[in-house]
CSV table of C-alpha atoms and ligand atoms in Angstrom, one decimal:
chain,number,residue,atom,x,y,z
A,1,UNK,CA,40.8,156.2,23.5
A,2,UNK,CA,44.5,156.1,23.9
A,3,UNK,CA,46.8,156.7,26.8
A,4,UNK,CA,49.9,157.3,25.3
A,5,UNK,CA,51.3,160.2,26.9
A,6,UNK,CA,50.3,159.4,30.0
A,7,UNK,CA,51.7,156.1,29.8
A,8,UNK,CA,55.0,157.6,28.6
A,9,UNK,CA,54.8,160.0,31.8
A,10,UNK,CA,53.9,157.8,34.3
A,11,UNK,CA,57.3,156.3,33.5
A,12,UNK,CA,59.3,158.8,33.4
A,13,UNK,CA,57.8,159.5,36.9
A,14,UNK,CA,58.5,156.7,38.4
A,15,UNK,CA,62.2,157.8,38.4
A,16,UNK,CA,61.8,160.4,40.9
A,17,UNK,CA,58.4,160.2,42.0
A,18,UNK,CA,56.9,158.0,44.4
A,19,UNK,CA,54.9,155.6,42.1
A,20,UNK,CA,54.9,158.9,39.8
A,21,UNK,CA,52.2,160.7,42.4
A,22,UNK,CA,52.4,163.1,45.2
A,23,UNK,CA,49.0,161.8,46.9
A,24,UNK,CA,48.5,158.1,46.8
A,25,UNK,CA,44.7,158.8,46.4
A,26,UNK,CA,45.8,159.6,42.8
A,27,UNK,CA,47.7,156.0,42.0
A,28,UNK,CA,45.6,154.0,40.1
A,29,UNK,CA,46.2,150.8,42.8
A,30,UNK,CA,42.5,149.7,43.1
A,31,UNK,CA,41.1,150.4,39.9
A,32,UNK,CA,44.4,148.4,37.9
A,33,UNK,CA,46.0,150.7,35.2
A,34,UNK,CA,48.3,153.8,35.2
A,35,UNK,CA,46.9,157.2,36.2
A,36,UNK,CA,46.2,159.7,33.8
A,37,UNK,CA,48.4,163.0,34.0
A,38,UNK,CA,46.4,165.9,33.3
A,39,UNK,CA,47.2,168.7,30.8
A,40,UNK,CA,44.9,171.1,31.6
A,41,UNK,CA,41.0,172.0,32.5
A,42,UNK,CA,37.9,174.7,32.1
A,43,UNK,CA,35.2,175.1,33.4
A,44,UNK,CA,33.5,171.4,34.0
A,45,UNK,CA,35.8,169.4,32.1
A,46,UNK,CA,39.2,168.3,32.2
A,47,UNK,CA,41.7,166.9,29.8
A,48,UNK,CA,44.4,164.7,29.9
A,49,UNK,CA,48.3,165.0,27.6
A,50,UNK,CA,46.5,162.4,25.2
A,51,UNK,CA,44.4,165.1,24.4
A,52,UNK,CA,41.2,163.1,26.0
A,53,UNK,CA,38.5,165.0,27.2
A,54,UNK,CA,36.3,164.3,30.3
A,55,UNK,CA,33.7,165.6,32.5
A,56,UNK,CA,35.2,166.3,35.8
A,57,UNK,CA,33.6,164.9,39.2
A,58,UNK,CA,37.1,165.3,40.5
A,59,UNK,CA,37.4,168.5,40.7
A,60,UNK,CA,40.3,168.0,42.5
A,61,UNK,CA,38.8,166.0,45.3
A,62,UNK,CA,36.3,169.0,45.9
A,63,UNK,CA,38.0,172.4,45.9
A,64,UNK,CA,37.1,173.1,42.4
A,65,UNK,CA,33.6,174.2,42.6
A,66,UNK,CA,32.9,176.9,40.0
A,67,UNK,CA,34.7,174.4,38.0
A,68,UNK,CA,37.7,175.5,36.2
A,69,UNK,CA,39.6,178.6,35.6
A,70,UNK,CA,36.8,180.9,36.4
A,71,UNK,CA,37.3,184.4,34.8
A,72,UNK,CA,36.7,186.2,38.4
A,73,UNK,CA,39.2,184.3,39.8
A,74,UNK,CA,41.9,184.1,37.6
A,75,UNK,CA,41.4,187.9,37.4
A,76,UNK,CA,42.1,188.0,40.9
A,77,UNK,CA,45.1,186.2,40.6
A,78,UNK,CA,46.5,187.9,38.4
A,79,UNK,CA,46.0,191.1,40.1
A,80,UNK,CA,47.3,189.7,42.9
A,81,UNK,CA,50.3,188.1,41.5
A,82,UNK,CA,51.6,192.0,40.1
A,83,UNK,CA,52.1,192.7,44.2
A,84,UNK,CA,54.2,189.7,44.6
A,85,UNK,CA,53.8,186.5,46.0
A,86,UNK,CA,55.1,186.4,49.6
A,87,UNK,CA,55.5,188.5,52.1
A,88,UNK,CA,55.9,187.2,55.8
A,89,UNK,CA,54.0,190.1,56.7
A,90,UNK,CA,50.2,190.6,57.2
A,91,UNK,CA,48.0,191.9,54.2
A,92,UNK,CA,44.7,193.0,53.9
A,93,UNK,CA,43.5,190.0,51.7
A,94,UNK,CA,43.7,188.1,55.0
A,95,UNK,CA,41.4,189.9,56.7
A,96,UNK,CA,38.7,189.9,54.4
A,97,UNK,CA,38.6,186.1,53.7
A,98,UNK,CA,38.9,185.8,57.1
A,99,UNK,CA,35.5,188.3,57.4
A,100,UNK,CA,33.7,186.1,54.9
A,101,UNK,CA,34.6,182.6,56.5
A,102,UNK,CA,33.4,183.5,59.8
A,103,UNK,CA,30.1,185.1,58.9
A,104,UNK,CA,29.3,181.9,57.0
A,105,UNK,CA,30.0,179.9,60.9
A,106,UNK,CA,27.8,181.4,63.3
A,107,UNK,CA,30.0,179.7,66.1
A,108,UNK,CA,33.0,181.3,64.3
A,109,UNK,CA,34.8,184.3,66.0
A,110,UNK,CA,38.1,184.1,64.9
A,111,UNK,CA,39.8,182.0,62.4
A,112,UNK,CA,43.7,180.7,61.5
A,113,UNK,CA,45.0,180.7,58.0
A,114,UNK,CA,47.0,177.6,57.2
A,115,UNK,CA,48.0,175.4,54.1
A,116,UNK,CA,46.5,172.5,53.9
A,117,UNK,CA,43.1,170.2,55.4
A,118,UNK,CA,46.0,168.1,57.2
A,119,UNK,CA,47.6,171.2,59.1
A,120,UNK,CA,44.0,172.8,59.8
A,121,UNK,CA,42.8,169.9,61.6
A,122,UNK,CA,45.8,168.8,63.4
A,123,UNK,CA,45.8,172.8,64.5
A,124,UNK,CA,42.4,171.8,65.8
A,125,UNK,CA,43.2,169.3,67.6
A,126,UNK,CA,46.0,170.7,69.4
A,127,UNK,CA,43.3,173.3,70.1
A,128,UNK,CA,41.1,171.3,71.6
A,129,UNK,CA,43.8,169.9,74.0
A,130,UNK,CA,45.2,173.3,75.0
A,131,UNK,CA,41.5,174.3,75.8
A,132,UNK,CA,40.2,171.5,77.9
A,133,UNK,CA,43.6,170.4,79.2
A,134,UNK,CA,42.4,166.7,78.3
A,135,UNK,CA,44.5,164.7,76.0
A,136,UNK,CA,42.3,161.9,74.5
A,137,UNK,CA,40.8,162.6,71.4
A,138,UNK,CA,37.6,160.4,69.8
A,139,UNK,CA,37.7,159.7,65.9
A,140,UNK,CA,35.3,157.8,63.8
A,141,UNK,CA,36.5,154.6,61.7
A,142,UNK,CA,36.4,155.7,58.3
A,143,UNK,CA,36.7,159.6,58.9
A,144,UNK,CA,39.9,160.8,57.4
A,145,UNK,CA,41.1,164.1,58.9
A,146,UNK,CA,44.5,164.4,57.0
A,147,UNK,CA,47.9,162.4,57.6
A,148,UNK,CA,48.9,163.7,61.1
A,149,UNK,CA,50.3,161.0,62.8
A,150,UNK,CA,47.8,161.1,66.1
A,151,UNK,CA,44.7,160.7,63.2
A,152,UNK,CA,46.3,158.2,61.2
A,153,UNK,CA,44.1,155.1,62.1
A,154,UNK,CA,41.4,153.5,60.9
A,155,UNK,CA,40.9,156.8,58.4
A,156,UNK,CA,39.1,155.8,54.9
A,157,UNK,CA,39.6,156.0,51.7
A,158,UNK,CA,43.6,156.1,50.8
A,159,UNK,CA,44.2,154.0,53.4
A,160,UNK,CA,41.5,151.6,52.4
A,161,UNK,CA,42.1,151.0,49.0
A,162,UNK,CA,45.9,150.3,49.3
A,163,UNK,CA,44.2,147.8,52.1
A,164,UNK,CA,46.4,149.5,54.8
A,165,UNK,CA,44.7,149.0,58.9
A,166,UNK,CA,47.0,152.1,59.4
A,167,UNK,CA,50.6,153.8,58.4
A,168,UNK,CA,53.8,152.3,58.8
A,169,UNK,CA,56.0,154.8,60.7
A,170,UNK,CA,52.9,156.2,63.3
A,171,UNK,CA,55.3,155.2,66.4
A,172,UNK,CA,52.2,153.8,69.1
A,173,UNK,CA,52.6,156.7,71.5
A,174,UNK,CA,51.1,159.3,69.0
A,175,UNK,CA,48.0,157.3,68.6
A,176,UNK,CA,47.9,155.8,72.3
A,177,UNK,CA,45.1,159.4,72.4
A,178,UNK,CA,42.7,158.6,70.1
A,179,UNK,CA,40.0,156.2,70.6
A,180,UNK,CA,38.1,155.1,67.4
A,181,UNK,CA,34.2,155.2,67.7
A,182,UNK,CA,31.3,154.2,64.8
A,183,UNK,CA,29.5,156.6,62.8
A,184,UNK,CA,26.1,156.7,63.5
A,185,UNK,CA,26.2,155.0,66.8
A,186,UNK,CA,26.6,157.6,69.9
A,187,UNK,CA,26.6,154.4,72.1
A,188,UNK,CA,30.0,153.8,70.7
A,189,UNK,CA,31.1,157.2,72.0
A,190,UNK,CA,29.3,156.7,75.0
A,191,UNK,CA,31.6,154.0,75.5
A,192,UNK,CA,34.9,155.4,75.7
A,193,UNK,CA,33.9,158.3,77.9
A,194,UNK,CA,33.0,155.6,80.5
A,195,UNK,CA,35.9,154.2,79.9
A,196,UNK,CA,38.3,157.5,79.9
A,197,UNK,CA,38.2,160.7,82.0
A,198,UNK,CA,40.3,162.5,79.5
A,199,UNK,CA,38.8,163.1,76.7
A,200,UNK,CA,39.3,166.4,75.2
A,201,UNK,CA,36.7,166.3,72.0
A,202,UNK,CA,35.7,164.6,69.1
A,203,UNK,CA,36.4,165.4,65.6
A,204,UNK,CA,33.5,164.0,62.8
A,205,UNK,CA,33.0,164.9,59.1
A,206,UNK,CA,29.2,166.0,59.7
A,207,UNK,CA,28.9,164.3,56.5
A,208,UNK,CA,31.7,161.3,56.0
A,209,UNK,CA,33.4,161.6,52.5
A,210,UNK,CA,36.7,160.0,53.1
A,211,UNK,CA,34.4,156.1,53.2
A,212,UNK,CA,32.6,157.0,50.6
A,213,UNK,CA,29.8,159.4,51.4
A,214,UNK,CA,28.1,158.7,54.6
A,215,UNK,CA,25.3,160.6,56.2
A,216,UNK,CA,24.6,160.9,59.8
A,217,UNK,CA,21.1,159.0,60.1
A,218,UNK,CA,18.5,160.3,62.9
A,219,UNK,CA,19.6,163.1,65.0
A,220,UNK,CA,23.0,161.5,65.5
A,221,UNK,CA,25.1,165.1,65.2
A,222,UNK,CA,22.8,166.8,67.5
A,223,UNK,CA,22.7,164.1,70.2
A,224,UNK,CA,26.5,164.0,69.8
A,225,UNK,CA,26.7,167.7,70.8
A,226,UNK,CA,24.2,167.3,73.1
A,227,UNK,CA,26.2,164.7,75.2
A,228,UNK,CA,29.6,166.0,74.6
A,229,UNK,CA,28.4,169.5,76.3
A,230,UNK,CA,27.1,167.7,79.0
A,231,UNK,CA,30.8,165.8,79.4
A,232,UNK,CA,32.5,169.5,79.1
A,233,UNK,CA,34.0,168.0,75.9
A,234,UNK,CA,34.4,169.6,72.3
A,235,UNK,CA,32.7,169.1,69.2
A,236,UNK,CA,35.2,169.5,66.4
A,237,UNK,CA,33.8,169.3,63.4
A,238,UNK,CA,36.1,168.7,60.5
A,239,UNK,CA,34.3,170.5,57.3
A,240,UNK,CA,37.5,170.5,55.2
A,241,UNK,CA,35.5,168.5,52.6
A,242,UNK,CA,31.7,169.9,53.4
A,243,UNK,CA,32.8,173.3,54.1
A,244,UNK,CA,31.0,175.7,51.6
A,245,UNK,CA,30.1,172.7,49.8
A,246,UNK,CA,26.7,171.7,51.0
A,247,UNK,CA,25.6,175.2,51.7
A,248,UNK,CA,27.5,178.7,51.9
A,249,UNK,CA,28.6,177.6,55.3
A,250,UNK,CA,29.0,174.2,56.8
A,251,UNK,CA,27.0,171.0,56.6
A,252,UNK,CA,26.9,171.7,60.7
A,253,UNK,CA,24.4,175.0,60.0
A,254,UNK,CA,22.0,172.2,57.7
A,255,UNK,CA,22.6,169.2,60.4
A,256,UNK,CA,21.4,173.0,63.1
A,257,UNK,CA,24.4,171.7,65.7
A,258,UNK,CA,27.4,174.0,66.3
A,259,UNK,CA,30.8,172.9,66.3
A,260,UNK,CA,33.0,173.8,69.1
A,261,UNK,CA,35.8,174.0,66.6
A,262,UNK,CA,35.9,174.1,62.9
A,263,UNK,CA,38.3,173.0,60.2
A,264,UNK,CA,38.1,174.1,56.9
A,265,UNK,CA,40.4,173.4,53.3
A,266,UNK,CA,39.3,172.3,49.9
A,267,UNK,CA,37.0,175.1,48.5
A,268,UNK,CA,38.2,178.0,50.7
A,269,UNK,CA,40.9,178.1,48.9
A,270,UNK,CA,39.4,177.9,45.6
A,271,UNK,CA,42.5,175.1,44.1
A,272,UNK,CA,45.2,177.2,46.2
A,273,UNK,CA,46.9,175.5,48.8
A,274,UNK,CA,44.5,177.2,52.1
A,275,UNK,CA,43.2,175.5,55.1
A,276,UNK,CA,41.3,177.0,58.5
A,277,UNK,CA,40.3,176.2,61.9
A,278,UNK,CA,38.4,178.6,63.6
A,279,UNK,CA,36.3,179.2,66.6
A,280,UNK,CA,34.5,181.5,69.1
A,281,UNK,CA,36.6,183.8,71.3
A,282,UNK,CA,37.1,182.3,74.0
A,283,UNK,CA,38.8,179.1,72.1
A,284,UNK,CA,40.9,180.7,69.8
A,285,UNK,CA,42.3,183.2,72.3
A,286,UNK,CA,44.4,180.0,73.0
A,287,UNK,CA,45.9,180.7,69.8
A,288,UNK,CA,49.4,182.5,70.0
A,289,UNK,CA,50.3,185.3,69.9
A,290,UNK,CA,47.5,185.5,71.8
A,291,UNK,CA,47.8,182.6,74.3
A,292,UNK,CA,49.9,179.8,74.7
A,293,UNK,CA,48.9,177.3,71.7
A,294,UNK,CA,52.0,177.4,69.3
A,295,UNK,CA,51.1,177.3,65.8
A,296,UNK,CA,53.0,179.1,63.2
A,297,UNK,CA,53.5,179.4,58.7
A,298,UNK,CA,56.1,181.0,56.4
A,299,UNK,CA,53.8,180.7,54.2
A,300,UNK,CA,50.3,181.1,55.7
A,301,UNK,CA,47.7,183.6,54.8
A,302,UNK,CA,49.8,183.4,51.2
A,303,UNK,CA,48.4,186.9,49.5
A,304,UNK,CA,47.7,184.7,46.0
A,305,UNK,CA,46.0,181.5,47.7
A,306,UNK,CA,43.8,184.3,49.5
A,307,UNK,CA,43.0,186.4,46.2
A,308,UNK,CA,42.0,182.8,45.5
A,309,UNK,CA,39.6,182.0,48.3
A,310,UNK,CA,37.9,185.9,48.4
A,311,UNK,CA,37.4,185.3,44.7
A,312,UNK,CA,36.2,182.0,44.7
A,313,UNK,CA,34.1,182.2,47.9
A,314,UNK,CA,32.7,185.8,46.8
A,315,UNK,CA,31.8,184.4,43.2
A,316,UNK,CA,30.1,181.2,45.3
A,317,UNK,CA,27.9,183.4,47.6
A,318,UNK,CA,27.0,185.4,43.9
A,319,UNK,CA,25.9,182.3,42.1
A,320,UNK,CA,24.4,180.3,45.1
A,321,UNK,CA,24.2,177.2,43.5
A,322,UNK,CA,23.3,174.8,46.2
A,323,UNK,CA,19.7,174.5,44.7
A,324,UNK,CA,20.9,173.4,41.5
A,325,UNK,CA,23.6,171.3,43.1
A,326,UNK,CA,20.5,169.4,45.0
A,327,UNK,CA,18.9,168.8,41.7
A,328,UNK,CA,21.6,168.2,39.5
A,329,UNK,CA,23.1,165.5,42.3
A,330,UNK,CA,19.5,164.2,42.3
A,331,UNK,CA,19.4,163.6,38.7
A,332,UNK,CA,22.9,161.6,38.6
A,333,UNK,CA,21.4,159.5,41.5
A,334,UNK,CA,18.5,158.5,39.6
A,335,UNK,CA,20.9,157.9,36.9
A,336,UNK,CA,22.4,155.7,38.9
A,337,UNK,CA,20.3,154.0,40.2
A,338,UNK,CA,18.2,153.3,37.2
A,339,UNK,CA,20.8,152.0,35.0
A,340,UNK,CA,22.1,149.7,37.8
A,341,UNK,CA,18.2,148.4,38.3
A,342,UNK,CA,18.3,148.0,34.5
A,343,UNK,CA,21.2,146.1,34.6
A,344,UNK,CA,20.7,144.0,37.6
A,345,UNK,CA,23.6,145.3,39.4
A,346,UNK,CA,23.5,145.3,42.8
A,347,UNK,CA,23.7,148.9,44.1
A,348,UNK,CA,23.3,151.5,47.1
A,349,UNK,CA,24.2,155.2,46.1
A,350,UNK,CA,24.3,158.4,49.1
A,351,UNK,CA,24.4,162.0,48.6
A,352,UNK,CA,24.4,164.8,50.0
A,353,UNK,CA,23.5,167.8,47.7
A,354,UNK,CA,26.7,168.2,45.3
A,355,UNK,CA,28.5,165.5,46.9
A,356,UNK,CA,27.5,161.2,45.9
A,357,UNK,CA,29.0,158.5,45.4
A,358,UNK,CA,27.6,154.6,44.3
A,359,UNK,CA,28.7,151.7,46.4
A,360,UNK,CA,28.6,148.0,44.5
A,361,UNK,CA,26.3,146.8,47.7
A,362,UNK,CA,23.1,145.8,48.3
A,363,UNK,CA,23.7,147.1,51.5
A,364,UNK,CA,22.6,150.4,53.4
A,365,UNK,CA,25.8,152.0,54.2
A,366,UNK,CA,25.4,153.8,57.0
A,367,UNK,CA,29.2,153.4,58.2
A,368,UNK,CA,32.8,152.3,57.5
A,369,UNK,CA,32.3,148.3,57.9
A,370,UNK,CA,28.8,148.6,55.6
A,371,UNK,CA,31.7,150.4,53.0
A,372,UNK,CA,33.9,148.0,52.6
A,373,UNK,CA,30.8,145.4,52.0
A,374,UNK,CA,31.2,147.2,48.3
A,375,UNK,CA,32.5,145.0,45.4
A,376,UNK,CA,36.0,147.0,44.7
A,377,UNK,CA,36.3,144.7,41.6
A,378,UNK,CA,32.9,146.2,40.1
A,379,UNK,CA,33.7,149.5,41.0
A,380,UNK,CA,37.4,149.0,38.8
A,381,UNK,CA,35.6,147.7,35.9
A,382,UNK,CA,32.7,150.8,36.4
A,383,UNK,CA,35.8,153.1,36.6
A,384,UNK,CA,37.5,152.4,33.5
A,385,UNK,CA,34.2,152.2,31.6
A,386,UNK,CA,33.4,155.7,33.0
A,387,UNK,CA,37.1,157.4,32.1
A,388,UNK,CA,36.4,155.6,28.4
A,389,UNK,CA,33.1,157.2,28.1
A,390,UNK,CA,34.5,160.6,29.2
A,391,UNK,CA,34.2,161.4,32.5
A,392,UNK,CA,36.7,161.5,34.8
A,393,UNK,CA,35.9,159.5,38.4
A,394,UNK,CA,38.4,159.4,41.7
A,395,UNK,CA,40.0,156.2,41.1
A,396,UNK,CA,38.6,155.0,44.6
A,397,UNK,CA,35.3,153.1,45.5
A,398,UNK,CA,35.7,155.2,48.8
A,399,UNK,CA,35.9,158.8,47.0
A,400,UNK,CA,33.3,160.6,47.0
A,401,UNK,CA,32.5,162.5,43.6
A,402,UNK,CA,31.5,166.3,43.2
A,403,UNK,CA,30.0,168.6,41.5
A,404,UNK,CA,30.6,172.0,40.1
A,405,UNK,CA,28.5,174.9,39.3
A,406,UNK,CA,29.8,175.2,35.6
A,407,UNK,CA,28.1,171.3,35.0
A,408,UNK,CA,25.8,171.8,32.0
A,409,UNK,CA,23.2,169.3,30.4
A,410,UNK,CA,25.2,168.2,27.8
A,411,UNK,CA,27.8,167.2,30.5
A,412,UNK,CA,24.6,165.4,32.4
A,413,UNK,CA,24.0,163.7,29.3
A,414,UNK,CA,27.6,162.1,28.6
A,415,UNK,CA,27.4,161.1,32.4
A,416,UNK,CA,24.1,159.1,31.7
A,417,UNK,CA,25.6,157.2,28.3
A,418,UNK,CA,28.9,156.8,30.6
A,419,UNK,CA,26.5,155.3,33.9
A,420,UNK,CA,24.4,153.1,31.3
A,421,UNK,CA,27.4,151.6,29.6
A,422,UNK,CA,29.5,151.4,32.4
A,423,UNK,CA,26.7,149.7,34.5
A,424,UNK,CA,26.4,147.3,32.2
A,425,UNK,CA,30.0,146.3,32.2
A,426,UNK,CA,29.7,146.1,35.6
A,427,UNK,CA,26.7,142.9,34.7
A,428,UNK,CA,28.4,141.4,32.1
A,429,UNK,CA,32.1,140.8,33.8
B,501,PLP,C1,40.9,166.4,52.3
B,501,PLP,C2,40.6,166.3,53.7
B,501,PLP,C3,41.5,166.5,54.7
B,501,PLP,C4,43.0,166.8,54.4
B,501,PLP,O1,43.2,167.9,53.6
B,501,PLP,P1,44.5,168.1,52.8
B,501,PLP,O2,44.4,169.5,52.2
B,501,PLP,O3,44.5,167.0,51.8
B,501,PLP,O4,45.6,168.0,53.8
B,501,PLP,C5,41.1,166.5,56.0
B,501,PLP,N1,39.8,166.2,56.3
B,501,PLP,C6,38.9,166.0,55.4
B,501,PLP,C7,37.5,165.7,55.8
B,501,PLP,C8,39.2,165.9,54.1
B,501,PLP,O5,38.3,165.7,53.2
């Protein structure tokens, strides 16, 4: 397999791109190597200017999840581009992803169109501090909810692999707010609301992705919501990665606990640039014009990037694939885990339904520090092994990996010779 092109790319790049990326999450830094620059993709695969072809569990960190180019989409976009592309005005387009998004949240009454995970949630939060009039806001270690600056610490998986505590440039007052709990463990919660009388909420990823995945264990969601309504404090759950992706919905409607707020990005925008945060009434009627919560977008509501979510979101409810997901994500776990008990390679994989990820542990990872007990080095040499047996992997150990509904069993198939000869790499180095 060569790498030509992309080598050749990745150096013009470098001239007038920082390391040649936009997102750092897409430098190669912890797996060694150059990244791959892509040329184009359908359906479940993707392939890069070398003319390499791969099974994608990218999928473009999530929102791609009929896979590629669907046919009802692009349709859409198409028809949608013919009307223009911007408008600074409202269009009907809004309204009807807006229709779709909150019947899918039965705590949803209203909902704001924005562009981008980052701005939904730091929407949400500002939300959150408008409604309570409190100004502290709880985050779990590990949980990444975008690169606002008040968020910014102790937040997973970029972060992580470049080995960075936190950003440069985050001046102390903008996170002197946010106290940092651990998933999984309310007594750490607990904690900072006897410490604090200010506390306005707590944002979670009902299911973490940004550490890797990460699954609330017991009833720790519910008794969250359960003590934050008895503090008068707000649960906001950030579903910008789970959002439609572990049912049509939010992983909060499978966990049964309702979010006071809800963020949303990724697949409700189906690979156009769309984020949300919604929630009932009485919230959002912060929200200006209606009240006094400032939050504003030229480009919001974008009439293309919502042809894009109605089509995408209308073509998800059609197929419904969250039972194959389960299975399909079931199968590459066993994969997994069999080829890594074959090879004596130490190994803990979690997953929720379409979304899995293995760590190189012996461990239970039930949070952030049980993460980073994960041999980086293995998961570099797992990596490369992987992208040379064709399918294409986030270059993180703290990604988690996804599936789309256009996956078929010759893909499973490449992904099991991949797993078994990457796995025993992994032994041998
Ligand atoms: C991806 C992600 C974000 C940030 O979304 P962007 O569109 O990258 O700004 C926020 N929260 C979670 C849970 C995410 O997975």
């Amino acid at each position: 397999m060569e790498f030509k092109k992309s080598q050749k790319l990745y150096n013009r790049g470098l001239e007038n791109l920082v390391g040649a990326v936009n997102s750092p999450v897409r430098a190669f830094a912890s797996v060694g190597g150059n990244p791959l620059f892509i040329k184009k993709a359908k359906g479940s695969k993707i392939v890069d200017v070398d003319g390499n072809r791969y099974v994608d569990l990218v999928l473009s960190y999530g929102p791609m999840i009929l896979g590629h180019r669907h046919k009802k989409v692009q349709r859409a976009i198409n028809k949608a581009l013919k009307n223009g592309y911007s408008f600074g005005a409202s269009t009907e387009n809004e309204i009807k992803l807006a229709k779709i998004v909150c019947n899918a949240f039965p705590g949803m009454d209203k909902v704001r169109f924005v562009n981008s995970g980052t701005e939904a949630v730091l929407s949400g939060i500002r939300l959150a501090r408008a409604f309570t009039g409190k100004d502290k806001i709880i985050k779990f270690s590990g949980c990444y909810h975008g690169h606002q600056d008040a968020l910014l610490v102790a937040a997973g998986s970029g972060l992580a692999t470049l080995s960075l505590p936190g950003s440069k440039g985050v001046p102390e007052g903008a996170v002197k707010n946010t106290l940092i709990a651990t998933y999984n463990d309310l007594d750490s919660v607990k904690k900072h609301f006897e410490a604090h009388d200010d506390i306005a909420g707590v944002i979670i990823e009902p299911i973490g992705g940004n550490m890797g995945v990460v699954i609330p264990q017991n009833n720790f969601l519910k008794e969250l919501k359960d003590f934050l309504e008895s503090k008068g404090a707000l649960l906001i759950a950030d579903e910008v990665m789970t959002g439609f992706r572990s049912q049509f919905g939010g992983a909060q409607g499978l966990l049964e606990v309702e979010a006071d707020i809800t963020c949303l990005g990724k697949v409700i925008g189906g690979g156009f640039p769309v984020g949300a945060y919604g929630a009932r009434n009485e919230i959002m009627e912060m929200v200006a014009p209606l009240g006094g919560m400032y939050q504003a977008g030229t480009l919001s509501g974008n009439p293309i990037a919502m042809a894009g979510g109605i089509s995408t979101l209308t073509e998800l409810k059609r197929q419904n694939p969250y039972e194959l997901f389960d299975t399909i994500g079931e199968q590459i776990e066993n994969i997994l885990v069999e080829a890594a008990k074959k090879y004596g390679v130490d190994l803990t994989v979690n997953r929720f339904g379409s979304m899995l990820n293995p760590f190189f542990t012996s461990k239970q990872v039930t949070n952030f520090e049980e993460a980073q007990t994960s041999d980086t080095e293995k998961f570099g040499v797992f990596f490369w092994e992987m992208i040379k047996n064709g399918v294409f992997l986030p270059p993180s150990q703290f990604e988690a990996w996804f599936l789309s509904s256009a996956i078929t069993e010759e893909d499973i198939e490449i992904i099991k010779k991949a797993v078994n000869s990457a796995m025993k790499a992994v032994s041998e180095n």
